[in-house]
Tab-separated table of C-alpha atoms in Angstrom:
chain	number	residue	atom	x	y	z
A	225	UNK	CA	82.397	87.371	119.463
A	226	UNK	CA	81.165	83.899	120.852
A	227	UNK	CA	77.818	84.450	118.293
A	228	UNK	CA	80.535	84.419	115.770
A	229	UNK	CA	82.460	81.282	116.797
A	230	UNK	CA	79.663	79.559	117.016
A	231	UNK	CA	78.684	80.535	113.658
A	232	UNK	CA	82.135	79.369	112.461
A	233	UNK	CA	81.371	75.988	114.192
A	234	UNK	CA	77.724	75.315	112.645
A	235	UNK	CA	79.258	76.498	109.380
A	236	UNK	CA	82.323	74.027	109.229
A	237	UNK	CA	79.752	71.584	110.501
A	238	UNK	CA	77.783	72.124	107.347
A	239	UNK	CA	80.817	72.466	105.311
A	240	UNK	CA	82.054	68.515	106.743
A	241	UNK	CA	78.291	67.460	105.608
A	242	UNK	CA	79.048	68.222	102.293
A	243	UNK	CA	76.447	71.223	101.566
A	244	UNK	CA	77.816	73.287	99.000
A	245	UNK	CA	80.089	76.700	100.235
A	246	UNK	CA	77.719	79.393	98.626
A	247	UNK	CA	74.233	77.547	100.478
A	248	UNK	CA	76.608	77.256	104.056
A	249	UNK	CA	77.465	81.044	104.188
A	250	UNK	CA	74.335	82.220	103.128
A	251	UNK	CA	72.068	79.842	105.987
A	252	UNK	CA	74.772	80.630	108.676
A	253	UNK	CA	75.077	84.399	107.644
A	254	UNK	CA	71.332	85.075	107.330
A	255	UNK	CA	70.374	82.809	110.454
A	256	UNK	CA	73.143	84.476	112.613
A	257	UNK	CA	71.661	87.799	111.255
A	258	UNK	CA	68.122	87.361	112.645
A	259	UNK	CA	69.338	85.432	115.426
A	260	UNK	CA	71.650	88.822	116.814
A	261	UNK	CA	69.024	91.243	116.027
A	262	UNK	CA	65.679	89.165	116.677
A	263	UNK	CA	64.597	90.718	113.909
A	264	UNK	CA	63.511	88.721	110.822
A	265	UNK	CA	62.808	91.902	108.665
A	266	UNK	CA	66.155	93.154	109.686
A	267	UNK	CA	67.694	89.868	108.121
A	268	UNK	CA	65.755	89.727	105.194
A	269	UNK	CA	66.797	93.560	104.444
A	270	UNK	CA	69.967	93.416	104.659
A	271	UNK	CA	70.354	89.626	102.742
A	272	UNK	CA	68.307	91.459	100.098
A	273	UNK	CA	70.469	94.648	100.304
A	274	UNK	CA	73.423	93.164	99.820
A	275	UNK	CA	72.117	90.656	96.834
A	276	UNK	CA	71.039	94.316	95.414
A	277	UNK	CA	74.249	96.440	95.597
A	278	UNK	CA	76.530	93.807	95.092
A	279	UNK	CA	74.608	92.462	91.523
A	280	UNK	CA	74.871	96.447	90.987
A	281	UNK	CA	78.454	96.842	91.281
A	282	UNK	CA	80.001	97.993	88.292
A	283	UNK	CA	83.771	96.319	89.461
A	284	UNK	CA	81.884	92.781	88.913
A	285	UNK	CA	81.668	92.876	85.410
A	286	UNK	CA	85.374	92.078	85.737
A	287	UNK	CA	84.989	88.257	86.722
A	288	UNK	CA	82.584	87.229	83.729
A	289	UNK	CA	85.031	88.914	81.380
A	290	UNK	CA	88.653	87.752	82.611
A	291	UNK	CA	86.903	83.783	82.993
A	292	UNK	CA	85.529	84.388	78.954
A	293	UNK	CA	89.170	85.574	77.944
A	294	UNK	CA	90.586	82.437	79.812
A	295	UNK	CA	87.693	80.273	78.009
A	296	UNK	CA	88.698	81.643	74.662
A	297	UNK	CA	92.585	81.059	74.997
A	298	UNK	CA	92.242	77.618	76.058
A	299	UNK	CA	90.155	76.863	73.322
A	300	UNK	CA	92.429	78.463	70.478
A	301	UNK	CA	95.165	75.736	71.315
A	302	UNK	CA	97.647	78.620	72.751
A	303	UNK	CA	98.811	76.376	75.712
A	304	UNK	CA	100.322	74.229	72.593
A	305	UNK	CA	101.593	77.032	71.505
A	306	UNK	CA	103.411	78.821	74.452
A	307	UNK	CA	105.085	74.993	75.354
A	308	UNK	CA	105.968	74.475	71.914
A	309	UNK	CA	108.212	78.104	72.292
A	310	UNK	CA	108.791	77.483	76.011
A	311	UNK	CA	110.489	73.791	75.139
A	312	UNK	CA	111.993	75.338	72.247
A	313	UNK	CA	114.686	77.302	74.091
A	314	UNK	CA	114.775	75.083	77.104
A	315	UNK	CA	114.059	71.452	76.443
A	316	UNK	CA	117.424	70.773	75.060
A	317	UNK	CA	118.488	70.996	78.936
A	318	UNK	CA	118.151	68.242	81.631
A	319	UNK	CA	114.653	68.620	83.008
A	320	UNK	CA	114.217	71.665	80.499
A	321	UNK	CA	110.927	70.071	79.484
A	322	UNK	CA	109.735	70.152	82.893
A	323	UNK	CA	111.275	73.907	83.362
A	324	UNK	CA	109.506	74.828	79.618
A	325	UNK	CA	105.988	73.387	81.677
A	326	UNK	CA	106.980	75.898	84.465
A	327	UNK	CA	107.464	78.659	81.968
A	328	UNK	CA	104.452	77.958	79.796
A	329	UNK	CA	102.014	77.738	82.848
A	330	UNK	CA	103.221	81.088	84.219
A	331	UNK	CA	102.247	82.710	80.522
A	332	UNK	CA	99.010	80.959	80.131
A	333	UNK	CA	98.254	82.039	83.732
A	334	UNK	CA	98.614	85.449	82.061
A	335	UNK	CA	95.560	85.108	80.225
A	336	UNK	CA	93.736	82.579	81.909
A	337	UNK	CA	94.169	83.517	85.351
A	338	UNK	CA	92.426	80.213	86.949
A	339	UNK	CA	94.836	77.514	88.741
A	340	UNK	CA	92.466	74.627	87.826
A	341	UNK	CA	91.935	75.569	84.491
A	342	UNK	CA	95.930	75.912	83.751
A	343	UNK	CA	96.930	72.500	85.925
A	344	UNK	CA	94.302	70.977	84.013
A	345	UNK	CA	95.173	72.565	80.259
A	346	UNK	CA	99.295	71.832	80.738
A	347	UNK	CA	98.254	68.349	81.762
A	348	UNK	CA	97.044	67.287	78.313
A	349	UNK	CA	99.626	69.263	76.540
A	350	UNK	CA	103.210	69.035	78.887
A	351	UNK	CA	102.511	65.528	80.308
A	352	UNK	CA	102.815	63.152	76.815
A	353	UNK	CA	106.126	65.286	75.434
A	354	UNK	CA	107.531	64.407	78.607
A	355	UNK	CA	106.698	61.297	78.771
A	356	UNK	CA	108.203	60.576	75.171
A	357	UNK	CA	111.215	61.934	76.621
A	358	UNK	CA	111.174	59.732	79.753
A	359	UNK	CA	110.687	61.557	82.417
A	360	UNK	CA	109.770	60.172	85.601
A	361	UNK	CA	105.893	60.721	86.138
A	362	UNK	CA	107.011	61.894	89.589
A	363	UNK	CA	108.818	65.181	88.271
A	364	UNK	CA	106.888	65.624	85.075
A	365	UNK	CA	103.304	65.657	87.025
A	366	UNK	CA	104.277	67.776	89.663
A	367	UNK	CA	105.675	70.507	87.370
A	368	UNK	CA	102.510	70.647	85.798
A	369	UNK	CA	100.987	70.856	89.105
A	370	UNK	CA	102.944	73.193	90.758
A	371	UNK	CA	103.089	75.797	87.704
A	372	UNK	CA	99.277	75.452	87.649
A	373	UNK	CA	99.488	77.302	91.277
A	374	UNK	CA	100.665	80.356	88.957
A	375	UNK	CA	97.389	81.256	87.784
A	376	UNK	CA	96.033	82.656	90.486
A	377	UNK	CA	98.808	84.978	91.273
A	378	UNK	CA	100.219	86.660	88.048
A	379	UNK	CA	97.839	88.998	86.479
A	380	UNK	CA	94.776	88.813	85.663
A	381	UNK	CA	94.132	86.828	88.580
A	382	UNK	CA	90.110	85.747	89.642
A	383	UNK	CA	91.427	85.426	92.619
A	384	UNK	CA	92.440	88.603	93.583
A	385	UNK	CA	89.757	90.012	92.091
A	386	UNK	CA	87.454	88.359	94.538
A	387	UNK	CA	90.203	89.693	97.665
A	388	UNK	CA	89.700	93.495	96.322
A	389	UNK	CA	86.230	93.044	96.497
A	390	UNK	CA	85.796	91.502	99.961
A	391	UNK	CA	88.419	94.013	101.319
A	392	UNK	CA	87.818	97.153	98.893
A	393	UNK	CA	91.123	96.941	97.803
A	394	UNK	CA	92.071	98.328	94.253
A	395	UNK	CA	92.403	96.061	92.001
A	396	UNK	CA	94.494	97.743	90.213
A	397	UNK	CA	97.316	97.586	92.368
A	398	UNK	CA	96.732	94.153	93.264
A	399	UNK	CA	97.435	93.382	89.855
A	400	UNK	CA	100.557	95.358	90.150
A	401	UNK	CA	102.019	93.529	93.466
A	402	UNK	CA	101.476	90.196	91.639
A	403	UNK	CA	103.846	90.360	88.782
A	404	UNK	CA	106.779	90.428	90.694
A	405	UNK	CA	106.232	87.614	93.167
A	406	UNK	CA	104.434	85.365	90.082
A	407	UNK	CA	107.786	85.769	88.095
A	408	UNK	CA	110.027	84.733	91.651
A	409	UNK	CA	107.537	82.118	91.850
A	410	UNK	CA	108.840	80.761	88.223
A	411	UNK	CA	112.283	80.938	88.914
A	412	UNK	CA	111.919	78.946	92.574
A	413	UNK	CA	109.850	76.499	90.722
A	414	UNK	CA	112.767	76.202	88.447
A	415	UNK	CA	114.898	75.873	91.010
A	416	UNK	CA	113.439	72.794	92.305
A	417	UNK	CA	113.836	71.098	88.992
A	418	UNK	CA	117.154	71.454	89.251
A	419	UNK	CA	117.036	69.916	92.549
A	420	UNK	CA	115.682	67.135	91.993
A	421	UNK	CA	117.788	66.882	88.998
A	422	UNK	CA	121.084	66.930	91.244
A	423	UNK	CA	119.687	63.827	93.590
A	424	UNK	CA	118.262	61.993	90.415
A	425	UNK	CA	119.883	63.031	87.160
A	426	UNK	CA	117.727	60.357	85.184
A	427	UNK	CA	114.230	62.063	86.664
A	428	UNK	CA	114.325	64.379	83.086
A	429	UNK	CA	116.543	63.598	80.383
A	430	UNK	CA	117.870	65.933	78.038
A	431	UNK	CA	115.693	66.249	74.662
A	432	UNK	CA	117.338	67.218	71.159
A	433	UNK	CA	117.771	70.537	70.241
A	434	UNK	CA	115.576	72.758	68.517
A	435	UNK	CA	116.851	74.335	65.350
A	436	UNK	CA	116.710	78.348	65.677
A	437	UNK	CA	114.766	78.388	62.610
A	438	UNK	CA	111.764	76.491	64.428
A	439	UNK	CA	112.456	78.471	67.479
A	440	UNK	CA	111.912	81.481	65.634
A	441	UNK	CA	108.469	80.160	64.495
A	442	UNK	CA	107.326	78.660	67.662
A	443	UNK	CA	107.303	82.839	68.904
A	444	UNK	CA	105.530	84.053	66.052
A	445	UNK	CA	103.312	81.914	66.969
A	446	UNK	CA	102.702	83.073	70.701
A	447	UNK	CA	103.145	86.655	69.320
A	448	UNK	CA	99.387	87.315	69.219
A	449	UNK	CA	99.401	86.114	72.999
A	450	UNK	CA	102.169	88.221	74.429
A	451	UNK	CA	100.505	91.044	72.778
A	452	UNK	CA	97.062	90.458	74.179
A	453	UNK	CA	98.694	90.171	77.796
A	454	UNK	CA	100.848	93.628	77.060
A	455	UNK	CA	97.652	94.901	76.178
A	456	UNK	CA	95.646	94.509	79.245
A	457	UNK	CA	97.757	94.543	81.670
A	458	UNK	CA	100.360	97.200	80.342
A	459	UNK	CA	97.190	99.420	79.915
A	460	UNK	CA	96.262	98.759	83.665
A	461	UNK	CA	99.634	99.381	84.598
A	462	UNK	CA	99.892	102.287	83.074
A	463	UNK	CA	96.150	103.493	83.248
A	464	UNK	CA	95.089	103.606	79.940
A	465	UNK	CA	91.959	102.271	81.086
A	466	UNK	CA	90.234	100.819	84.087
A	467	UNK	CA	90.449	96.565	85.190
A	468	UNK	CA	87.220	96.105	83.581
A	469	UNK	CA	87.596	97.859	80.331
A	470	UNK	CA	90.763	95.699	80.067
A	471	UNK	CA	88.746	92.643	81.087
A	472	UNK	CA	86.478	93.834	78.045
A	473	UNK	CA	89.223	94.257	75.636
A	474	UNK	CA	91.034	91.289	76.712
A	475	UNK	CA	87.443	89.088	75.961
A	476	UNK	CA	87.299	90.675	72.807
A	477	UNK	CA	90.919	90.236	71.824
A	478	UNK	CA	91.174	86.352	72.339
A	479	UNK	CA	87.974	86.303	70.671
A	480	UNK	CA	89.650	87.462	67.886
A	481	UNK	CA	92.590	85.619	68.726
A	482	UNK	CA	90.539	82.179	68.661
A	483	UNK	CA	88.737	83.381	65.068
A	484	UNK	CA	92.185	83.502	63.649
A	485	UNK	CA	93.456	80.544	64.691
A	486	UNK	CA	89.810	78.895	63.324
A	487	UNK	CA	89.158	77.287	66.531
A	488	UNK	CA	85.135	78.920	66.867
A	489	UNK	CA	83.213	76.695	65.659
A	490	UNK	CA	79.292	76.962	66.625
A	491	UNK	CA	79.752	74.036	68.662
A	492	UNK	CA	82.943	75.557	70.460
A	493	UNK	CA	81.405	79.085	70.881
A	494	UNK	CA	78.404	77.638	72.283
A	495	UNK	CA	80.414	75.397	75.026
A	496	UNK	CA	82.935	78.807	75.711
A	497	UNK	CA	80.102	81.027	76.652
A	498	UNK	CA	78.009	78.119	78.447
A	499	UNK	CA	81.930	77.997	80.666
A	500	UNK	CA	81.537	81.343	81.564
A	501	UNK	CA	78.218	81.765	81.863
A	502	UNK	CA	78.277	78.511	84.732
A	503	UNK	CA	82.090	79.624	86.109
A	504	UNK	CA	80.526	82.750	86.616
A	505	UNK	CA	77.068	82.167	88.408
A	506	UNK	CA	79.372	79.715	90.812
A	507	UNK	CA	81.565	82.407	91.676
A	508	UNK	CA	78.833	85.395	92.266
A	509	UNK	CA	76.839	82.930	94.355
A	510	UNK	CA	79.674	82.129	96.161
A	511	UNK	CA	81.007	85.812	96.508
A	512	UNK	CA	77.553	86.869	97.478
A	513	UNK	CA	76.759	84.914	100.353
A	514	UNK	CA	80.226	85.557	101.641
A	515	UNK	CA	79.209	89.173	101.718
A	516	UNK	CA	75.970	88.134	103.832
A	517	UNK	CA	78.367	86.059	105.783
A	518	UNK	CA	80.909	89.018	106.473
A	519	UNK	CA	77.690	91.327	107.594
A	520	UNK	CA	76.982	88.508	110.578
A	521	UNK	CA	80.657	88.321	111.638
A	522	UNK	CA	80.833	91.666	111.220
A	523	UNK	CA	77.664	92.633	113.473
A	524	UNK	CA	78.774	90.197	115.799
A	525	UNK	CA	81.606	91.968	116.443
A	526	UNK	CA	84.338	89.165	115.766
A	527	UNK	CA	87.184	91.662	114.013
A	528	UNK	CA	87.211	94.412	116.514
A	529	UNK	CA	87.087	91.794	119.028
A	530	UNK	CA	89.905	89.722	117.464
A	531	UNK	CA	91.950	93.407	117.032
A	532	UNK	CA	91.360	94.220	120.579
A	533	UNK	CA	92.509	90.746	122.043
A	534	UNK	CA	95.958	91.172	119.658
A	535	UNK	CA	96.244	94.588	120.859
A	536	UNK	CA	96.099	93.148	124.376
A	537	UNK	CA	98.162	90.352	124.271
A	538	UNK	CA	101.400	93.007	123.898
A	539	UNK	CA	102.962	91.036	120.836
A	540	UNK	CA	104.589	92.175	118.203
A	541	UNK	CA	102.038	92.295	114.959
A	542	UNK	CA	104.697	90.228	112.924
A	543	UNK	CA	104.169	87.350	115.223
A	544	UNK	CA	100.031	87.622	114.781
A	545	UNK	CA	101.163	87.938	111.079
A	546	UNK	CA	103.100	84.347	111.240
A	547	UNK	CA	99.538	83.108	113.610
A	548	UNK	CA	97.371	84.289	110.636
A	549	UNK	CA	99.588	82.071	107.908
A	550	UNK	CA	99.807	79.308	110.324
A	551	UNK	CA	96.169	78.877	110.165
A	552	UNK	CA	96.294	79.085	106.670
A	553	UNK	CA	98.996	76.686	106.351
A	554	UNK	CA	96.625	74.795	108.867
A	555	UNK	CA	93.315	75.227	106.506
A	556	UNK	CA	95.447	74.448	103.455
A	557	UNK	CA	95.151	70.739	105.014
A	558	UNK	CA	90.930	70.647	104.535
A	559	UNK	CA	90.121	73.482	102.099
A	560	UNK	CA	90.271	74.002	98.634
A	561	UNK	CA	91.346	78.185	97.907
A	562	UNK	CA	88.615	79.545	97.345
A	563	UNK	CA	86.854	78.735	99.810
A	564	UNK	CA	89.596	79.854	102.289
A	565	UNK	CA	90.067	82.894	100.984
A	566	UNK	CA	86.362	83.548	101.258
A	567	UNK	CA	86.047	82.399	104.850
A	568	UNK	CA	88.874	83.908	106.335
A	569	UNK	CA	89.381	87.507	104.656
A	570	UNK	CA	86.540	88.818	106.029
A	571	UNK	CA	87.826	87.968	109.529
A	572	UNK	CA	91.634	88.525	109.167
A	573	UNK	CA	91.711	92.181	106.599
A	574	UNK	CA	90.192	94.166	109.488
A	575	UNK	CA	92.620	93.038	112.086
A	576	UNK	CA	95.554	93.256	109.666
A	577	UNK	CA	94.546	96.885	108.801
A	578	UNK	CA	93.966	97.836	112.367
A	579	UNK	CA	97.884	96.784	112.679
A	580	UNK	CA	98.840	98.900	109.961
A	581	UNK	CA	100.015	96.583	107.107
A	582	UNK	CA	99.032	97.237	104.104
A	583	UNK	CA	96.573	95.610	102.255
A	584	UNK	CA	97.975	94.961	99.003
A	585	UNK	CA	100.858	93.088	100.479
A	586	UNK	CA	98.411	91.077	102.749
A	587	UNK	CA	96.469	89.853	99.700
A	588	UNK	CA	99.655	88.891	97.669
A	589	UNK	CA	101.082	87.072	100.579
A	590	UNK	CA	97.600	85.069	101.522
A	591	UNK	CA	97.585	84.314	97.532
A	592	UNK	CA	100.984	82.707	98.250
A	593	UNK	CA	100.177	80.704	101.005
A	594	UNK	CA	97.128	79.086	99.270
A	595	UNK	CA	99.047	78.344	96.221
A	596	UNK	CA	101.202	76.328	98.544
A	597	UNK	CA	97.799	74.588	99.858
A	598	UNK	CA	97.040	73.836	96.023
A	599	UNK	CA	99.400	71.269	95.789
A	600	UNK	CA	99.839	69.979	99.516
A	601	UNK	CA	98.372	66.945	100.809
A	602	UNK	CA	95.443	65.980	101.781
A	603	UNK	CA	93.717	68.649	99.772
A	604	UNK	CA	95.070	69.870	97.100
A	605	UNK	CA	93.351	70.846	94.488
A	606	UNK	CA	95.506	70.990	91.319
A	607	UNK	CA	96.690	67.434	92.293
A	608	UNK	CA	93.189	65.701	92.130
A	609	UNK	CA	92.805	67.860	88.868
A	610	UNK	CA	95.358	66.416	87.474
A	611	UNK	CA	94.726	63.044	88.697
A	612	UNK	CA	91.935	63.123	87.123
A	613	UNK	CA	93.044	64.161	83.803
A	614	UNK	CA	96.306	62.135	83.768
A	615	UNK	CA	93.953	58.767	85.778
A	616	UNK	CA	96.760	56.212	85.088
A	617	UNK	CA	99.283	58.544	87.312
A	618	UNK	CA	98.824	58.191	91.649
A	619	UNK	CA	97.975	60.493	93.681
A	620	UNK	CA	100.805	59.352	96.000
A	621	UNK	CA	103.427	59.772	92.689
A	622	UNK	CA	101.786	63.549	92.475
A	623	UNK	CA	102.261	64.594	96.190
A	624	UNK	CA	105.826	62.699	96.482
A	625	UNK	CA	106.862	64.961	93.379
A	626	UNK	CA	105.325	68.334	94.370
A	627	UNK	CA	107.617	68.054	97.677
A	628	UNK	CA	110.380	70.836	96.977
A	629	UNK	CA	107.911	73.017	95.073
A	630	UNK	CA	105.831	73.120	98.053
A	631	UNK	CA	109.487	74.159	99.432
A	632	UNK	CA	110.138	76.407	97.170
A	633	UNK	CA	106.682	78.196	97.240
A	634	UNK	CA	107.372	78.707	100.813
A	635	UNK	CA	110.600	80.061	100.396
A	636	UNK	CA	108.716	82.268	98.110
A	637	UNK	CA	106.033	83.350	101.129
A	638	UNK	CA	109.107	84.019	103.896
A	639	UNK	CA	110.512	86.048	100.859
A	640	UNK	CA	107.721	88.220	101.048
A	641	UNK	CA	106.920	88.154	104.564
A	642	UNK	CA	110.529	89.514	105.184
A	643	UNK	CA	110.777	91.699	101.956
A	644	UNK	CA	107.665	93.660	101.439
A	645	UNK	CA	109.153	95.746	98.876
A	646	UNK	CA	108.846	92.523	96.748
A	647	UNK	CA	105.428	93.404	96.837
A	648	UNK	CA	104.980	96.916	97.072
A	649	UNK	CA	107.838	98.169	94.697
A	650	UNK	CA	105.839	98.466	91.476
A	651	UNK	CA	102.714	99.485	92.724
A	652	UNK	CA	104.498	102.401	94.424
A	653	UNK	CA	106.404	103.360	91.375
A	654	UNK	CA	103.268	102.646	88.967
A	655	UNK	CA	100.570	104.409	91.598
C-alpha cells in the first residue's frame, strides 16, 4: 500500500508539472511495476501485454464510432435544429430560452455524448438568440454550461464507456441507468432557471410566441435525429444488437443524416474523420496507460488494502460511500473528468464491490459528481470552454451563474445516493 501512495504522490507531482495524463500513468505505472517486482522483463511484459489485449478488445471499437456519430451531428447543423424546436415550445416563457438551451443540450447529448463538445456547440448556437432577447450573460452562459454537463451522462455516453471498461461493467446497462438520472438532471436544471427567475425576473425575458405552424416544422426537422437516437439506443435497450453494432449503425446513420442535410463536403468529411481519428488516439492512449497504471496499484496491493482498513474501521459502508464523493467533490477543485475518473476508478470499484454496491449505480453516481466538477470553480471544464468560445463573457460572470445548477446537480447526486432505484429501475426491468 505505501508503494502505491507514493506512486500517487510522484504521479500528481508530474501531473502539477504539466506532463500530459496518458505519459504520467504510463512512467508511474511501468516504473512502479519494475520497481515492486525488480524485474525489468516482468514490466516490460506486462506494459506490452496489456497494450496487446487491450488494442485487441473487440468492446473498443465502441469509442471511435460513438465520437464519429457525435462528429457527424455537429457538423449537419442539428444543434440549430433541436434549439430551433426546443425554443419553439418554450421560449415564449420567462427564461424559456434558457430552459429550450437546457432541453436542446440534453438531446444533442443523445447523439454526441461528449460534455465539451455540447458546451462548446450550444455556445455558438443558444448564446446570440439569447442575447437578442436580453438575457443577462450571467443566466444565459451558465445554461449553456450546465446543460453541456448532460453529455456525459445520457446515452451514448464516452464516458461511461471508458467506466465499463476499467471496471468490466456492461455497458449495456450503464447505458440503461443513465437515462433516468440524465432526464432528472434536465428538469433540476430547469428548476434553477426558474430560480433565478423568482430573485431576478429581468435575468430572461419572455420572447414572442411561435406560431404552431413553425412549431410543427421546427420537429420535422429534428425528426431524423430522434429517430437515429430511438435507433441505437432503443435497440440496446431492447437487445436488438450489441453497444458496438449500435455505435456502427449510429456512425452510419448521421452519416447519412449529414448527406441529407448537404453538410459533407470533401473539406468537412476530411476535418470529421481527422476529429475522430485525433479524439480517439487521445482517449486509447489515455485509457491504456490507465490500465498499466491499475496493474501497479493493483500489484501493490492498494484496493484490498483500502477494503481491509474500511472493513476495520467498523463504519457503516454508506459513510465510506459519502468519503469516496467527498474526495471527488475534493478533486473536482484540480481535475478536469476524465482524468478523475481514470485515476480514481481503479482504486475506488474494488472497494465499492467488496461492500456490496452495485456497480452500475456506482458509475452513474461518480458520473454525477463530476458533472458537478464540470462547471465548479477553479476547474471547470465546460466553463473555460465556453469562455473561450463566447471570449467577450468572464469567467467570474460564468461561475457566478452556474451557482444553483451546481445546486441542483447535487440535489441530483443525494437523489441518487438515497434512491438507488433511480438508477437501477430500468436496467432491472430491461436486463
Amino acid at each position: 500500500m505505501t508503494e502505491a501512495l507514493y506512486g500517487f504522490a510522484v504521479l500528481l507531482i508530474l501531473v502539477f508539472l504539466r506532463v500530459p495524463l496518458a505519459f504520467a500513468m504510463g512512467i508511474v505505472g511501468f516504473a512502479g511495476f519494475y520497481l515492486l517486482t525488480g524485474n525489468w522483463n516482468a514490466a516490460e511484459a506486462m506494459a506490452a501485454r496489456r497494450v496487446v489485449d487491450t488494442a485487441m478488445d473487440y468492446g473498443l471499437s465502441v469509442i471511435p464510432l460513438f465520437i464519429l456519430m457525435g462528429n457527424f451531428v455537429s457538423h449537419a447543423g442539428l444543434s440549430d435544429a433541436l434549439f430551433r424546436a426546443s425554443n419553439g415550445f418554450l421560449g415564449h416563457r420567462k427564461g424559456g430560452q434558457a430552459m429550450a438551451t437546457i432541453v436542446a443540450c440534453g438531446g444533442f447529448s443523445a447523439i454526441c455524448g461528449s460534455s465539451l463538445a455540447t458546451c462548446a456547440t450550444m455556445g455558438r448556437v443558444a448564446m446570440p438568440q439569447m442575447r437578442k432577447y436580453g438575457y443577462k450573460d450571467s443566466l444565459a452562459a451558465a445554461s449553456i454550461a450546465a446543460g453541456g454537463t448532460l453529455g456525459i451522462l445520457i446515452p451514448p455516453s464516452v464516458m461511461l464507456v471508458i467506466y465499463g471498461i476499467l471496471t468490466e461493467t456492461s455497458i449495456r446497462e450503464l447505458f440503461a441507468a443513465g437515462f433516468i438520472p440524465g432526464i432528472l438532471g434536465i428538469f433540476l436544471y430547469i428548476g434553477a432557471i426558474k430560480w433565478v427567475l423568482w430573485r431576478d425576473p429581468s435575468a430572461g425575458p419572455a420572447a414572442e410566441k411561435v406560431p404552431w405552424p413553425e412549431r410543427v416544422q421546427a420537429l420535422k426537422s429534428v425528426g431524423s435525429t430522434l429517430a437515429l437516437f430511438v435507433l441505437v439506443i432503443g435497440g440496446i435497450y431492447l437487445g436488438v444488437f450489441t453497444p458496438t453494432e449500435a455505435a456502427g449503425i449510429g456512425a452510419m446513420g448521421a452519416f447519412l443524416i449529414a448527406l441529407m442535410h448537404r453538410a459533407l463536403t470533401p473539406t468537412v468529411l476530411m476535418n470529421v474523420l481527422m476529429d475522430t481519428v485525433r479524439t480517439t488516439a487521445m482517449l486509447f492512449a489515455v485509457v491504456l496507460t490507465a490500465l498499466i497504471f491499475a496493474n501497479f496499484i493493483n500489484r501493490a496491493g492498494l484496493p484490498g488494502d483500502l477494503l481491509a482498513l474500511v472493513n476495520g474501521l467498523n463504519v457503516a459502508p454508506f459513510v465510506v460511500i459519502l468519503v469516496i464523493i467527498a474526495i471527488y467533490v475534493v478533486l473536482g477543485c484540480v481535475f478536469e473528468s476524465m482524468s478523475m475518473l481514470l485515476l480514481t476508478v481503479p482504486v475506488f470499484f474494488p472497494v465499492v464491490a467488496g461492500l456490496g454496491y452495485d456497480l452500475v449505480w456506482f458509475g452513474i453516481l461518480v458520473v454525477i459528481v463530476i458533472e458537478i466538477s464540470l462547471i465548479t470553480p477553479p476547474v471547470g471544464m465546460n466553463v473555460f470552454v465556453l469562455r473561450a468560445v463566447l471570449p467577450d463573457v468572464s469567467t467570474g460572470t460564468i461561475f457566478r451563474g452556474v451557482t444553483p445548477f451546481w445546486v441542483a446537480g447535487t440535489i441530483r447526486a443525494l437523489l441518487v445516493l438515497i434512491f438507488p432505484a433511480i438508477v437501477l429501475f430500468l436496467p432491472r426491468l430491461l436486463y
